[in-house]
Short mmCIF file of C-alpha atoms in Angstrom, two decimals:
data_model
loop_
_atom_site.label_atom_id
_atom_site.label_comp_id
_atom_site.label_asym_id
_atom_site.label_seq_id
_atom_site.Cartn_x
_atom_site.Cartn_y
_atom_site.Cartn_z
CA UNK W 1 0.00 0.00 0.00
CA UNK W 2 1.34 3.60 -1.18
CA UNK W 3 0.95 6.20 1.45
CA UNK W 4 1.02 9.49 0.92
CA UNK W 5 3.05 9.83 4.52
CA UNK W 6 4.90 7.59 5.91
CA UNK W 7 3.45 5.91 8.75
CA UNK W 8 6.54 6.45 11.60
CA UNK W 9 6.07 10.38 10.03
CA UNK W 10 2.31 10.37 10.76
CA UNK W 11 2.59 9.18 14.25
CA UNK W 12 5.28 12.07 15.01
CA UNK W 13 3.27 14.79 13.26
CA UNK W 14 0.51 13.66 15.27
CA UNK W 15 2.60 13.90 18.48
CA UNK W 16 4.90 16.85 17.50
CA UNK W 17 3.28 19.37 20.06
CA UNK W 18 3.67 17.07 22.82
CA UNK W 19 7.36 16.02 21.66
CA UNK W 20 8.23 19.43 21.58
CA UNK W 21 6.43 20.45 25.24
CA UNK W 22 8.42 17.47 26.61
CA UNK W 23 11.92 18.56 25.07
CA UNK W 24 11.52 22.03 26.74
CA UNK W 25 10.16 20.64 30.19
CA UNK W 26 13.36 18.06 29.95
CA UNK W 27 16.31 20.09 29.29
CA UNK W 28 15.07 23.31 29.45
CA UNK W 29 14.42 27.29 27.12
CA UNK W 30 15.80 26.39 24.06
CA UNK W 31 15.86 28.57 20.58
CA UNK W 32 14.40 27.15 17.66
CA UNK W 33 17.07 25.62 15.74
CA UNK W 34 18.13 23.64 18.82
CA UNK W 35 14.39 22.29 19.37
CA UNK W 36 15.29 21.10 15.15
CA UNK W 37 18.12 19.50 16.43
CA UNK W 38 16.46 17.49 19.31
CA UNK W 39 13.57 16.48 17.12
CA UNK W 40 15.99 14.83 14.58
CA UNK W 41 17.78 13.07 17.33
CA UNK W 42 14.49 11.41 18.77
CA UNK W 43 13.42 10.85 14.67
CA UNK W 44 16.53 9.96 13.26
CA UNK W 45 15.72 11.66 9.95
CA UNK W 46 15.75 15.22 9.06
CA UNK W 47 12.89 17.32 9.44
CA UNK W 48 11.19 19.78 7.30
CA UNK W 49 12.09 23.12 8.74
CA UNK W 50 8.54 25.13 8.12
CA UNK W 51 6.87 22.30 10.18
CA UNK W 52 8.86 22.63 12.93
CA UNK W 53 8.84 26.50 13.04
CA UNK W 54 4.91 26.42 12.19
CA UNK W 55 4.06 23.62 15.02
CA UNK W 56 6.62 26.30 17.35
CA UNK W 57 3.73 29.23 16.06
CA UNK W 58 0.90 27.06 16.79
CA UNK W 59 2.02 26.52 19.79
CA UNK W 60 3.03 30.00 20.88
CA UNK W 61 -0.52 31.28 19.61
CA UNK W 62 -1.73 28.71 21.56
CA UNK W 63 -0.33 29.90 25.09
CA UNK W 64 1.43 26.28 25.09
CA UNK W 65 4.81 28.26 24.27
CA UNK W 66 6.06 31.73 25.51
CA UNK W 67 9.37 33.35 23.41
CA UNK W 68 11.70 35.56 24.98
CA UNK W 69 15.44 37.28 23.23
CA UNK W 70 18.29 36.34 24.53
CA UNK W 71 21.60 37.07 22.50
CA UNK W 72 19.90 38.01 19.54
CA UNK W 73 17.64 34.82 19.39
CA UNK W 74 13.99 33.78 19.85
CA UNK W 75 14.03 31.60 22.71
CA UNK W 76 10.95 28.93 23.66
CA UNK W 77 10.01 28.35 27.14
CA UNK W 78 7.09 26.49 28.40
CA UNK W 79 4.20 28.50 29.68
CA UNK W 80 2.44 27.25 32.74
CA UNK W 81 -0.66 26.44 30.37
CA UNK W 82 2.48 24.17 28.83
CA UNK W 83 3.27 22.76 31.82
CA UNK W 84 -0.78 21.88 32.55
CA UNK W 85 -0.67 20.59 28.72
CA UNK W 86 2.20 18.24 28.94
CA UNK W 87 0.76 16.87 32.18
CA UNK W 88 -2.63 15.95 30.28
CA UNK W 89 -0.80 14.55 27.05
CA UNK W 90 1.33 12.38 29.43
CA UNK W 91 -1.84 10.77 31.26
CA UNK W 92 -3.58 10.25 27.68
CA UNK W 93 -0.22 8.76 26.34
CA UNK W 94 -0.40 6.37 29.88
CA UNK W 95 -3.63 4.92 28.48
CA UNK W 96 -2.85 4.98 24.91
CA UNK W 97 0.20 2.75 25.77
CA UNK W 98 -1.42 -0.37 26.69
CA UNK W 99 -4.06 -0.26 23.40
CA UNK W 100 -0.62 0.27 21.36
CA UNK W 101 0.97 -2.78 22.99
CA UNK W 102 -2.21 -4.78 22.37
CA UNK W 103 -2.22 -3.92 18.95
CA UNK W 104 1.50 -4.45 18.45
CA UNK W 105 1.50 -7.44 20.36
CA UNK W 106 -1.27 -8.94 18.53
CA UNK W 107 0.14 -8.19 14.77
CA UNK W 108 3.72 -9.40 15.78
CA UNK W 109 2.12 -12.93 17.19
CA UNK W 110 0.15 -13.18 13.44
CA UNK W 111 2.99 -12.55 11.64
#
């Protein structure tokens, strides 16, 4: 079957707010190119720049973010609302979790 996104990429899309929340909680403000970096780490590909600096917008406009200069660069910290958001992401990824393993569990034992 032909996708028209990978599957590994649809699952971090769909995750890339909360990836992103849980970077900044973990080691801290970071500028934008640095939050790049991390991403590509935990992916192990290269990312499209304009998705990560649109998903760092999004969240920004959505109080998830705050920016502040330092040094002539736009640095991300997260907001309390970010704090409160990561904390809800992590208990719905805690859930999520166990119907993954079922599902991956099942398909690997048909296979």
């Amino acid at each position: 079957m032909k996708y028209k996104e990978k599957p590994k990429m649809m699952v971090f899309r769909g995750l890339l707010q909360v990836i992103i929340a849980y970077i900044i909680y973990r080691y801290g403000d970071m500028y934008g190119y640095e939050i790049k970096r991390k991403l590509e780490e935990i992916h192990g590909k290269k990312l499209p720049h304009g998705l990560i600096y649109i998903t760092l917008k999004r969240m920004v406009n959505s109080d998830i973010l705050e920016i502040y200069e330092k040094d002539g660069k736009k640095y991300y910290k997260l907001s309390e609302g970010g704090k409160e958001f990561l904390d809800n992401h992590v208990k719905v990824l805690q859930k999520v979790r166990g119907i993954i393993d079922e599902i991956v569990n099942y398909m690997n034992s048909t296979h």
